[in-house]
Amino acid sequence: MLLGRILLIVQVLKLASALDLPAGSCAFEEGTCGFESVFEFLPWILNEEGHYVYMDTSFAKQGEKAVLLSSDLQAEEWNCLRLVYQITTPLGSMSDPSQLNLYVRFEDESFDRLLWSTKEPSDSWLIASLDLQNSSKKFKILIEGVLGQGTTASIALFEIKMTAGYCIECDFEENHLCGFVNRWNPNVNWFVGGGTMKNTHSILPQDHTYRSEQGHYMYVDSVYVKHFQEVAQLISPMTTAPMSGCLSFYYQLQQGNDNVFSLYTRDMAGLYEEIWKVDGPGNAAWNLAEVEFHAPYPMEVIFEVAFNGPKGGYVALDDISFSPVHCQNQTGLPFSAVESSCDFEKDLCNFYQDKEGPSWTRVRVKPNMYRAGDHTTGTGHYLLANTKFTFQPGYIGRLYGPSLPGNMQYCVRFHYAIFGFLKMSDTLAVYIFEENHVVQEKIWSVLESPRGVWMQAEISFKKPMPTKVVFMSLCKSFWDCGLVALDDITIQLGNCQSQERLPPPPGECTFDQDECAFTQEKRNRSSWHRGRGETPTSYTGPKGDHTTGVGYYMYIEASHMVYGQKAHLMSQPLRGITGNHCLTFFYHMYGAGTGLLSVFLKVEEESKESLLWRRQGEQSISWLRARVEYSCKRQHQIIFEAIRGASIRSDIAIDDVKFQAGPCTEMEDTTQQSSGYSEDLNEIEY
């Protein structure tokens, strides 16, 4: 059951009245404001006296769900969704706590996007601040509670509020403080100033928002400091959507102080990065600060004051705002991830080579035992060094990337494949060239790698000066000069390791962590298996997965099956929508006895599946991309069916499955024809 003091807590919580709440919001005072419980699951119960909805052990069992769905919403501007909630967990039952999930359901997508999830129990209410990117699409908010272990477990929702603006913005006029919190320090912390708050130790300013005693701001004061080196931190909500632009705020310093006022970012791994510091004594008036802020993945902003002497004084903070436009004091061109990446399908994009002559050759080859197709599609273009046109002992091939602004964290990812080298050391290396090519630094080089397998490499770096990423291939001698292939280069802001902590994108599965939401009716030796590296049987199956070269994929092992035996891999149930779906995946069908790979559409309550796509017989030694476009207005599933061929050399594999809304932007490359029945892209209407 819910704690008895919840009503008292809710009375204190006055985020907004029920009369003027915007669309997508509800305080649960007299009803659920257009939010409805989904019929297939348990209902959320509205408390008799209002104030909240809940689910608990009085009517639900462990593992059961209650789902609350909003009406149709639209947010053409960036919005912030704040959720006030509480999860109670009995002592001794922390092994399986209750869970609260929030999804966004776009009208043209067949799956829900998980925006936020928590299992954090609390004795009082908590606030989650969630960024909703601007979009012209209609959407719904879906809130799912999953009851955990314990006889008194419960989940309560006190308020949902959707307002225009960014969650990181705040004028500190409402008592929830926009979700900003202190990192607790027993001696010194940030406090709410202004209004009726008075302090006898210091002369605190009027707030910046209203320029009166009625407004509020945050401040930290040295009168509470007991020891030097005390630090007070005010921490913003964690961003939940990629952001890049100008973060601005107003601050005020008491003159003649001995403190340091700084601004940091902190990612989910706990990595701090200083992005701003007061560079002068300031004055008694409110000062405007503008800081370039880049959050390609979830991170917090931390306002920190460190007291280093007896004259600490106070620091005040107000009116934090964000603009997706770069700050006026920004010098140089802003970074563009699109302009700094290339798959080489059309040209070299913004990459270029030495003027002496072409060293990297853009090629398109038919995959065979000695040379793989490209990584992007299996039949497209990639770069090749040490070809017969450029091969000579002592040869060095350099590929230069576009100029990157300095003092920013970057993540470089690319795929490479090595063929024929006796010794791999430095056959492919990545260098950083600083401005004017004066300073060079090697940041990566290949050591050992499976031959003929597309491998993913990733590098994080940060330099104070503008830089260029340079890919260098070295041919040392006649006897030690093979082929180096390069494809799918991406350069993004942020640290690669922090990006790896992100949840997988909705509707996508690489099979590297698990089988995602795919299921099988039965599991035995003749089922689909999750594997990595080479399959057990020689001359069939892939040498590595498509995603990274060392990850996982799904495959059938022909030596465990008999001729004609089938294995089915089924997706989770997908919602029907008006318009087209696009399914993309990579498949591997190599081996003299390769059988049949098919994709079927199974519609709810219909016994017969419809064929969407099929390939038969050996296709290629490389991974090939498939694009399947279809439409279905009813709930359905996608089924991957593999049929074992005539011999044990008929392993079939799939990887990197992705469901997308809308039509496929490019038609599937059909240059690789099957040896038997083949069907081009189909559209099926239901």
XYZ file of C-alpha atoms in Angstrom:
686
model
C 0.000 0.000 0.000
C 1.050 3.601 -0.484
C 2.616 5.467 2.405
C 0.144 7.455 4.473
C 2.165 10.622 4.255
C 1.820 10.888 0.470
C -1.188 13.198 0.760
C 0.791 15.594 2.931
C 3.654 15.558 0.437
C 1.313 16.225 -2.459
C -0.230 19.199 -0.692
C 3.222 20.741 -0.481
C 3.832 19.967 -4.173
C 2.086 22.788 -6.081
C 3.616 22.591 -9.520
C 0.542 23.902 -11.326
C -3.211 24.038 -10.942
C -5.330 21.474 -12.742
C -7.173 24.238 -14.590
C -4.296 25.636 -16.639
C -2.152 22.585 -17.320
C -1.032 22.351 -20.971
C -1.824 19.409 -23.253
C -0.079 16.209 -22.202
C -0.209 17.250 -18.536
C -2.231 16.123 -15.539
C -2.241 16.735 -11.777
C -4.868 13.986 -11.189
C -6.993 16.307 -9.050
C -10.404 15.332 -10.428
C -9.588 12.902 -13.211
C -6.876 11.666 -15.567
C -6.991 14.560 -18.097
C -7.369 12.407 -21.193
C -4.882 9.764 -20.036
C -6.484 6.320 -20.190
C -5.449 2.896 -18.942
C -4.744 0.440 -21.765
C -7.346 -2.319 -21.680
C -4.951 -5.257 -22.171
C -3.164 -4.474 -18.890
C -4.109 -3.614 -15.306
C -5.612 -0.154 -14.753
C -4.005 2.760 -12.947
C -6.290 3.593 -9.990
C -7.214 7.217 -9.290
C -7.007 7.913 -5.560
C -10.450 8.681 -4.097
C -9.330 12.103 -2.877
C -7.432 12.854 -6.078
C -3.793 13.949 -6.212
C -2.353 10.770 -7.791
C -2.893 7.491 -9.623
C -1.283 4.291 -8.411
C -0.857 0.550 -8.709
C 0.007 -1.630 -5.715
C -0.238 -5.118 -4.255
C -3.885 -4.659 -3.233
C -4.887 -5.605 -6.794
C -1.702 -6.520 -8.649
C 0.885 -9.285 -8.471
C 4.633 -9.197 -8.998
C 5.511 -8.699 -12.682
C 2.068 -7.401 -13.695
C 1.828 -4.159 -15.677
C -0.354 -1.081 -15.714
C -0.150 1.139 -18.810
C -1.381 4.741 -19.076
C -1.741 6.255 -22.562
C -2.234 9.933 -23.412
C -4.398 11.375 -26.157
C -2.795 12.542 -29.427
C -0.187 15.238 -28.831
C 1.962 17.435 -31.048
C 5.141 19.340 -30.192
C 6.441 21.430 -33.076
C 8.714 23.169 -30.572
C 11.135 21.506 -28.152
C 9.299 20.487 -24.966
C 10.168 19.315 -21.492
C 8.115 16.579 -19.877
C 8.357 16.422 -16.076
C 7.105 13.382 -14.230
C 6.522 13.451 -10.453
C 6.456 9.919 -9.117
C 7.216 7.573 -6.230
C 8.246 3.915 -6.082
C 7.958 2.228 -2.679
C 9.799 -1.019 -2.022
C 9.588 -2.998 1.221
C 12.807 -3.626 3.101
C 14.539 -6.824 2.076
C 13.006 -6.982 -1.417
C 15.539 -4.950 -3.402
C 16.403 -7.911 -5.632
C 13.398 -7.286 -7.892
C 12.089 -3.723 -7.388
C 9.178 -2.128 -9.206
C 9.931 -0.331 -12.452
C 8.500 2.764 -14.110
C 8.988 3.245 -17.878
C 8.036 6.115 -20.173
C 7.668 5.634 -23.927
C 6.874 7.929 -26.847
C 4.585 6.435 -29.513
C 4.747 8.223 -32.885
C 1.759 7.767 -35.161
C 3.833 6.501 -38.109
C 6.016 3.998 -36.206
C 5.145 0.398 -35.435
C 7.142 0.351 -32.174
C 7.390 2.516 -29.041
C 10.504 4.539 -28.197
C 11.738 4.093 -24.626
C 12.564 7.583 -23.352
C 13.210 6.896 -19.667
C 13.197 4.077 -17.116
C 13.815 3.851 -13.376
C 13.714 1.380 -10.482
C 14.808 3.913 -7.851
C 12.727 3.597 -4.667
C 12.070 6.612 -2.469
C 10.320 7.631 0.749
C 9.013 10.761 -0.986
C 8.257 12.030 -4.473
C 10.947 12.359 -7.145
C 11.081 14.407 -10.343
C 12.205 13.148 -13.750
C 12.857 15.754 -16.471
C 12.679 14.400 -20.027
C 13.442 16.300 -23.236
C 11.030 15.877 -26.155
C 12.551 16.935 -29.471
C 10.461 19.102 -31.754
C 8.629 17.162 -34.436
C 5.704 17.676 -36.793
C 4.531 14.109 -36.118
C 1.654 13.369 -33.783
C 2.573 11.194 -30.819
C 1.308 9.731 -27.560
C 2.952 9.375 -24.174
C 2.847 5.860 -22.724
C 3.641 5.325 -19.017
C 4.180 1.728 -17.916
C 4.412 0.520 -14.312
C 5.731 -2.988 -13.588
C 5.130 -4.139 -10.007
C 8.106 -5.644 -8.219
C 8.665 -7.986 -5.309
C 7.127 -7.434 -1.870
C 3.751 -7.415 -0.163
C 3.613 -3.607 0.052
C 5.201 -2.596 -3.259
C 3.591 0.318 -5.068
C 4.069 2.900 -7.823
C 2.396 6.322 -7.776
C 2.186 9.161 -10.322
C 1.477 12.587 -8.826
C 1.833 14.792 -11.861
C 2.730 14.852 -15.529
C 3.561 18.246 -16.983
C 4.634 19.051 -20.549
C 5.840 22.592 -21.188
C 7.639 24.341 -24.058
C 11.392 24.729 -23.615
C 14.419 22.687 -22.617
C 14.614 20.772 -19.333
C 18.016 22.314 -18.652
C 16.428 25.794 -18.555
C 15.273 27.304 -15.257
C 14.402 30.654 -13.666
C 13.967 29.033 -10.210
C 10.521 30.584 -9.714
C 8.751 27.269 -9.075
C 9.433 25.168 -6.016
C 10.468 22.106 -7.994
C 13.537 24.086 -9.211
C 13.176 22.421 -12.641
C 14.709 19.253 -11.235
C 18.025 20.911 -10.268
C 19.472 19.322 -7.106
C 22.378 19.797 -4.698
C 25.221 17.397 -4.342
C 24.823 17.299 -0.591
C 27.607 18.835 1.473
C 27.130 19.068 5.258
C 28.815 22.496 5.344
C 27.973 24.407 2.158
C 25.179 24.071 -0.424
C 23.162 26.038 -2.949
C 20.014 27.630 -1.507
C 16.961 29.389 -2.912
C 17.292 33.150 -2.571
C 14.884 36.039 -3.084
C 11.220 36.289 -2.191
C 10.783 36.335 1.565
C 14.150 34.666 2.152
C 16.482 36.873 4.193
C 20.045 36.310 5.286
C 21.649 38.305 8.090
C 25.204 37.402 7.117
C 25.270 38.764 3.579
C 23.549 41.374 1.466
C 22.028 39.187 -1.242
C 20.789 40.639 -4.544
C 17.359 40.946 -6.071
C 16.636 38.233 -8.581
C 17.344 38.767 -12.293
C 14.019 37.479 -13.650
C 11.717 40.105 -12.091
C 14.277 42.535 -10.654
C 12.313 42.564 -7.416
C 12.084 40.861 -4.051
C 9.301 38.675 -5.399
C 11.578 36.676 -7.676
C 13.905 33.802 -6.830
C 17.395 32.613 -7.734
C 19.995 30.177 -6.413
C 22.944 31.220 -4.279
C 25.807 29.768 -2.276
C 27.397 31.726 0.588
C 30.741 31.369 2.350
C 29.229 32.104 5.776
C 28.521 28.370 6.031
C 32.037 27.309 5.056
C 33.954 25.662 7.897
C 37.038 24.592 5.952
C 38.868 25.872 2.894
C 38.489 23.812 -0.300
C 34.784 23.335 0.368
C 32.791 22.753 -2.837
C 29.102 23.359 -3.552
C 27.562 21.756 -6.679
C 24.185 22.482 -8.283
C 23.354 19.662 -10.723
C 20.939 19.934 -13.636
C 18.627 17.156 -14.825
C 20.278 14.660 -17.156
C 19.671 15.491 -20.823
C 17.679 12.814 -22.643
C 17.994 14.010 -26.257
C 21.010 15.197 -28.281
C 21.569 18.953 -27.883
C 24.093 21.387 -29.293
C 24.065 25.162 -29.031
C 24.488 28.029 -26.595
C 23.874 27.675 -22.871
C 23.477 31.044 -21.171
C 22.880 32.133 -17.585
C 23.213 35.153 -15.318
C 25.524 35.153 -12.325
C 26.656 37.573 -9.654
C 29.811 37.499 -7.534
C 30.445 39.378 -4.325
C 33.512 41.519 -4.973
C 36.810 40.691 -3.319
C 35.969 37.031 -2.900
C 38.221 33.966 -2.691
C 36.114 31.481 -4.630
C 36.175 29.845 -8.055
C 32.919 29.624 -10.004
C 33.028 26.945 -12.751
C 30.714 25.042 -15.063
C 31.203 21.344 -15.808
C 29.499 18.605 -17.762
C 29.311 15.057 -16.416
C 28.256 12.024 -18.454
C 26.727 8.745 -17.306
C 30.197 7.278 -16.760
C 30.977 10.079 -14.275
C 33.465 11.811 -16.596
C 33.783 15.537 -15.807
C 34.726 18.205 -18.350
C 35.133 21.881 -17.525
C 33.452 24.075 -20.156
C 33.534 27.509 -18.456
C 35.128 29.377 -15.565
C 34.885 32.961 -14.306
C 37.891 34.698 -15.816
C 37.641 38.009 -13.946
C 36.582 39.527 -10.653
C 33.119 40.366 -12.018
C 30.961 43.062 -10.436
C 28.014 43.455 -8.132
C 25.544 43.471 -11.041
C 24.164 40.446 -12.875
C 26.646 39.207 -15.506
C 25.642 37.256 -18.630
C 27.648 34.120 -19.460
C 27.355 32.299 -22.793
C 28.908 28.843 -23.165
C 29.029 26.458 -26.120
C 27.248 23.315 -24.919
C 27.334 19.965 -26.735
C 25.425 16.979 -25.370
C 25.423 14.227 -28.033
C 24.493 11.726 -25.317
C 22.972 12.072 -21.799
C 24.886 14.389 -19.491
C 24.391 16.781 -16.585
C 25.498 20.378 -16.220
C 27.111 21.184 -12.855
C 27.479 24.712 -11.461
C 30.329 24.493 -8.956
C 31.677 26.998 -6.436
C 34.961 26.161 -4.685
C 35.947 28.283 -1.663
C 39.701 28.768 -1.416
C 40.181 31.542 1.139
C 38.707 33.495 4.066
C 36.974 36.027 1.773
C 34.579 33.651 0.109
C 31.541 35.873 -0.337
C 28.521 34.675 -2.250
C 27.752 33.515 -5.789
C 24.228 33.900 -7.209
C 22.762 32.180 -10.296
C 19.568 32.857 -12.257
C 17.767 32.454 -15.588
C 19.492 29.493 -17.211
C 18.461 29.217 -20.870
C 19.486 27.312 -23.985
C 19.412 28.070 -27.705
C 20.185 25.573 -30.502
C 22.044 28.423 -32.233
C 25.758 28.764 -31.507
C 26.889 31.514 -29.142
C 27.739 34.919 -30.589
C 31.253 34.667 -29.160
C 31.832 31.381 -30.993
C 34.791 31.578 -33.361
C 35.221 29.393 -36.426
C 32.700 27.203 -38.183
C 30.487 24.925 -36.079
C 31.178 21.201 -36.245
C 28.954 19.126 -38.540
C 28.899 15.347 -38.064
C 27.328 14.904 -41.523
C 30.117 16.820 -43.275
C 32.770 14.904 -41.313
C 31.548 11.414 -42.228
C 31.536 9.351 -45.417
C 30.421 5.937 -46.740
C 32.124 6.552 -50.138
C 29.063 5.447 -52.102
C 29.059 8.586 -54.304
C 32.501 10.151 -53.879
C 35.117 11.005 -51.219
C 32.725 13.466 -49.493
C 34.901 16.038 -47.689
C 37.950 13.771 -47.495
C 40.925 14.355 -49.815
C 44.402 12.989 -50.639
C 47.956 14.247 -51.210
C 48.513 16.245 -54.369
C 51.300 13.915 -55.540
C 48.750 11.439 -56.808
C 45.890 9.183 -55.712
C 47.002 6.744 -53.034
C 43.605 5.503 -51.907
C 41.463 4.193 -54.765
C 37.667 4.192 -54.604
C 36.617 0.755 -55.811
C 33.601 -1.499 -56.185
C 34.326 -5.203 -56.421
C 32.442 -8.451 -56.683
C 33.113 -10.247 -53.375
C 35.191 -13.422 -53.599
C 37.479 -15.598 -51.465
C 40.235 -12.993 -51.586
C 38.380 -9.715 -51.409
C 35.255 -8.674 -49.507
C 32.562 -6.343 -50.775
C 32.065 -2.998 -49.080
C 30.772 -2.718 -45.526
C 27.857 -0.357 -46.242
C 25.777 -2.629 -48.471
C 28.052 -5.521 -49.542
C 27.863 -4.368 -53.176
C 28.817 -0.687 -52.920
C 32.018 1.362 -52.898
C 34.918 1.616 -50.456
C 38.525 2.817 -50.430
C 41.438 0.508 -51.156
C 45.128 1.261 -50.609
C 48.152 -0.621 -52.009
C 46.367 -1.571 -55.206
C 48.244 -2.472 -58.403
C 48.014 1.202 -59.379
C 49.728 2.509 -56.253
C 51.756 -0.447 -54.994
C 55.489 0.132 -54.513
C 57.895 -0.465 -51.606
C 58.020 2.496 -49.243
C 54.644 3.731 -50.438
C 52.604 5.866 -47.997
C 48.966 6.698 -48.671
C 47.326 9.543 -46.723
C 43.603 10.298 -46.586
C 42.810 13.639 -44.923
C 39.536 14.385 -43.185
C 37.877 17.820 -42.933
C 39.117 20.392 -40.408
C 37.700 19.927 -36.884
C 37.367 22.810 -34.372
C 39.732 22.640 -31.405
C 39.002 22.081 -27.725
C 36.161 19.620 -28.378
C 35.815 15.914 -27.632
C 35.464 13.703 -30.728
C 34.648 10.063 -31.400
C 35.991 8.604 -34.668
C 34.559 5.311 -35.898
C 35.443 3.480 -39.108
C 35.545 -0.001 -40.622
C 38.669 -1.524 -42.119
C 39.718 -4.834 -43.638
C 43.239 -6.203 -44.158
C 44.312 -8.643 -46.899
C 47.607 -10.430 -47.441
C 50.021 -8.774 -45.017
C 52.722 -10.862 -43.337
C 53.184 -8.285 -40.592
C 50.341 -5.890 -39.801
C 52.153 -3.362 -37.629
C 51.412 0.159 -38.943
C 49.912 -1.098 -42.215
C 46.995 1.159 -41.277
C 47.326 3.985 -38.775
C 45.339 7.072 -37.785
C 47.118 10.346 -37.116
C 46.062 13.754 -35.824
C 47.472 16.656 -37.831
C 47.220 19.965 -36.014
C 46.982 23.313 -37.775
C 49.332 23.755 -40.750
C 50.374 20.074 -40.416
C 53.113 21.165 -38.008
C 52.308 18.689 -35.230
C 51.520 15.041 -35.975
C 50.446 12.428 -33.452
C 49.572 8.778 -34.037
C 46.422 7.898 -32.083
C 45.716 4.381 -33.450
C 47.295 1.622 -35.518
C 46.312 -1.904 -36.443
C 48.161 -4.705 -34.670
C 46.522 -8.054 -35.357
C 43.257 -8.514 -37.196
C 41.393 -11.364 -38.909
C 42.118 -11.160 -42.629
C 39.254 -10.362 -44.936
C 36.855 -9.320 -42.137
C 35.409 -5.829 -41.831
C 36.427 -4.674 -38.349
C 35.172 -1.590 -36.531
C 37.642 0.714 -34.786
C 36.808 3.675 -32.576
C 39.023 6.420 -31.170
C 38.284 9.273 -28.747
C 40.463 12.377 -28.751
C 40.496 16.064 -27.826
C 43.022 18.693 -28.925
C 43.232 22.417 -28.129
C 43.950 23.420 -31.747
C 41.941 22.777 -34.943
C 42.869 19.337 -36.264
C 42.405 16.887 -39.121
C 42.073 13.123 -38.855
C 44.425 11.410 -41.314
C 44.227 7.731 -42.321
C 47.650 6.469 -43.370
C 48.518 3.201 -45.113
C 52.153 2.085 -45.261
C 53.729 -0.386 -47.701
C 57.121 -1.245 -46.172
C 58.608 -3.729 -48.625
C 57.822 -5.865 -51.644
C 57.214 -8.965 -49.473
C 55.088 -7.173 -46.921
C 52.546 -5.139 -48.858
C 48.960 -6.353 -48.922
C 45.668 -4.544 -49.385
C 44.044 -2.157 -46.893
C 40.320 -1.396 -47.212
C 38.511 1.508 -45.505
C 34.774 2.277 -45.294
C 32.015 4.037 -43.322
C 33.942 6.751 -41.467
C 31.932 8.721 -38.894
C 33.174 11.546 -36.679
C 30.852 12.638 -33.865
C 31.034 14.877 -30.828
C 31.599 13.190 -27.483
C 33.478 10.252 -26.019
C 33.064 6.850 -27.701
C 32.797 5.017 -24.377
C 29.980 7.294 -23.195
C 28.062 6.614 -26.399
C 28.341 2.872 -25.773
C 26.364 3.310 -22.545
C 23.330 4.537 -24.480
C 20.406 2.109 -24.822
C 20.086 0.593 -28.306
C 17.915 2.635 -30.684
C 14.278 1.482 -30.767
C 13.392 -0.853 -33.583
C 17.033 -1.920 -34.052
C 18.918 -5.056 -33.058
C 22.607 -5.889 -33.535
C 22.378 -9.067 -31.383
C 25.550 -7.959 -29.575
C 23.853 -7.804 -26.151
C 21.084 -10.366 -26.600
C 18.377 -11.400 -29.058
C 16.417 -8.198 -28.362
C 12.680 -8.852 -28.636
C 13.019 -11.688 -31.147
C 11.589 -15.057 -30.086
C 11.402 -18.653 -31.313
C 8.600 -21.175 -30.884
C 11.110 -23.862 -29.987
C 14.786 -23.916 -29.127
C 16.965 -26.858 -30.027
C 19.997 -27.627 -32.167
C 18.028 -26.840 -35.335
C 16.913 -23.375 -34.145
C 18.472 -19.989 -34.829
C 21.611 -19.527 -32.693
C 23.376 -16.390 -31.501
C 27.057 -16.695 -32.382
C 30.254 -14.782 -33.042
C 33.385 -15.347 -35.116
C 33.321 -18.146 -37.693
C 30.642 -20.824 -37.744
C 31.869 -24.384 -36.927
C 31.643 -25.687 -40.499
C 34.367 -24.606 -42.929
C 33.609 -22.918 -46.283
C 30.235 -21.613 -45.101
C 28.935 -18.892 -42.837
C 30.510 -15.516 -41.986
C 33.949 -14.940 -40.464
C 32.605 -12.250 -38.156
C 29.481 -10.197 -37.538
C 28.546 -7.193 -39.674
C 28.355 -4.617 -36.844
C 31.916 -4.629 -35.516
C 33.569 -7.781 -36.857
C 33.895 -9.206 -33.349
C 30.253 -9.025 -32.209
C 27.308 -11.392 -32.455
C 24.832 -12.399 -35.172
C 22.025 -14.968 -35.577
C 22.587 -18.050 -37.749
C 21.500 -21.605 -38.449
C 24.110 -24.343 -38.117
C 23.464 -26.680 -41.067
C 25.419 -29.578 -39.545
C 22.729 -29.803 -36.816
C 19.853 -29.941 -39.305
C 18.567 -32.186 -42.084
C 17.859 -31.134 -45.647
C 14.726 -28.952 -45.833
C 14.468 -28.356 -42.085
C 13.229 -24.871 -41.100
C 14.093 -22.392 -38.338
C 11.828 -19.424 -37.501
C 12.875 -16.193 -35.765
C 9.926 -13.910 -34.912
C 9.900 -10.211 -34.081
C 7.912 -8.706 -31.247
C 4.312 -7.745 -32.127
C 4.374 -4.535 -34.178
C 1.533 -2.014 -34.350
C -0.254 -1.524 -37.610
C -0.003 1.968 -39.079
C -1.204 3.886 -42.113
C 1.642 4.211 -44.572
C 4.769 2.230 -45.305
C 7.262 0.384 -43.123
C 10.888 -0.177 -44.108
C 12.721 -3.237 -42.818
C 16.485 -3.375 -43.398
C 18.858 -6.152 -42.368
C 22.117 -7.789 -43.430
C 22.232 -11.416 -44.514
C 25.064 -13.853 -45.180
C 24.528 -16.808 -47.522
C 27.856 -18.421 -48.403
C 28.399 -22.125 -49.028
C 27.993 -24.604 -51.868
C 24.825 -26.094 -50.396
C 23.118 -22.916 -49.141
C 19.349 -23.218 -48.867
C 16.627 -20.581 -48.579
C 16.189 -17.372 -46.529
C 12.734 -15.782 -46.473
C 10.993 -12.915 -44.699
C 7.290 -13.340 -43.950
C 4.576 -11.035 -42.645
C 2.269 -12.627 -40.080
C -0.886 -10.607 -39.401
C -2.735 -10.983 -36.111
C -5.468 -13.633 -36.170
C -4.536 -14.842 -39.659
C -3.130 -18.352 -40.042
C -1.248 -17.822 -43.302
C 1.895 -15.710 -43.600
C 2.641 -13.513 -46.608
C 6.026 -13.631 -48.343
C 7.837 -10.265 -48.402
C 11.359 -11.209 -49.544
C 13.377 -14.312 -50.454
C 16.870 -15.414 -51.508
C 17.953 -18.943 -52.463
C 21.369 -20.497 -52.876
C 24.824 -19.063 -52.374
C 24.813 -15.260 -52.634
C 28.187 -13.897 -51.552
C 31.114 -14.349 -49.213
C 30.241 -10.882 -47.820
C 27.368 -9.522 -45.772
C 24.704 -8.070 -48.080
C 22.067 -5.492 -47.216
C 18.372 -6.152 -47.802
C 15.622 -3.514 -47.852
C 12.000 -4.635 -47.620
C 9.165 -2.136 -47.932
C 5.642 -3.108 -46.923
C 2.470 -1.709 -45.382
C 0.134 -3.202 -42.792
C -2.660 -1.506 -40.846
C -3.089 -4.300 -38.289
C -0.862 -5.692 -35.545
C 1.692 -8.036 -37.077
C 5.026 -9.811 -36.746
C 7.999 -10.238 -39.062
C 9.354 -13.791 -39.371
C 12.828 -14.725 -40.619
C 12.720 -18.290 -41.986
C 15.907 -20.173 -42.860
C 15.754 -23.555 -44.616
C 18.757 -25.875 -44.579
C 20.171 -26.696 -48.014
C 21.496 -29.874 -49.600
C 24.800 -30.061 -47.683
C 26.300 -29.082 -44.352
C 27.876 -26.081 -46.120
C 24.629 -24.142 -45.991
C 24.880 -21.936 -42.881
C 22.709 -18.800 -43.141
C 23.127 -15.696 -40.930
C 21.417 -12.334 -40.335
C 22.555 -9.217 -38.458
C 21.701 -5.548 -37.815
C 17.918 -5.719 -38.181
C 16.220 -2.305 -38.281
C 12.562 -1.235 -38.509
C 11.897 2.306 -39.766
C 8.823 4.410 -40.421
C 8.101 5.465 -43.975
C 9.259 4.129 -47.352
C 12.787 2.858 -47.924
C 14.812 5.806 -49.202
C 16.871 3.715 -51.606
C 15.981 0.610 -53.555
C 17.892 -2.534 -52.679
C 20.938 -3.183 -54.834
C 20.052 -6.189 -56.982
C 23.411 -6.782 -58.656
C 23.842 -9.944 -56.566
C 21.356 -12.394 -58.076
C 20.485 -15.664 -56.408
C 21.004 -19.001 -58.102
C 17.363 -19.918 -57.756
C 14.079 -18.211 -56.914
C 14.562 -14.489 -56.339
C 12.056 -11.753 -55.593
C 12.691 -8.029 -55.763
C 11.237 -5.501 -53.348
C 7.524 -6.030 -52.800
C 4.721 -3.971 -51.351
C 1.866 -5.815 -49.679
C -1.242 -3.984 -48.458
C -3.454 -5.200 -45.646
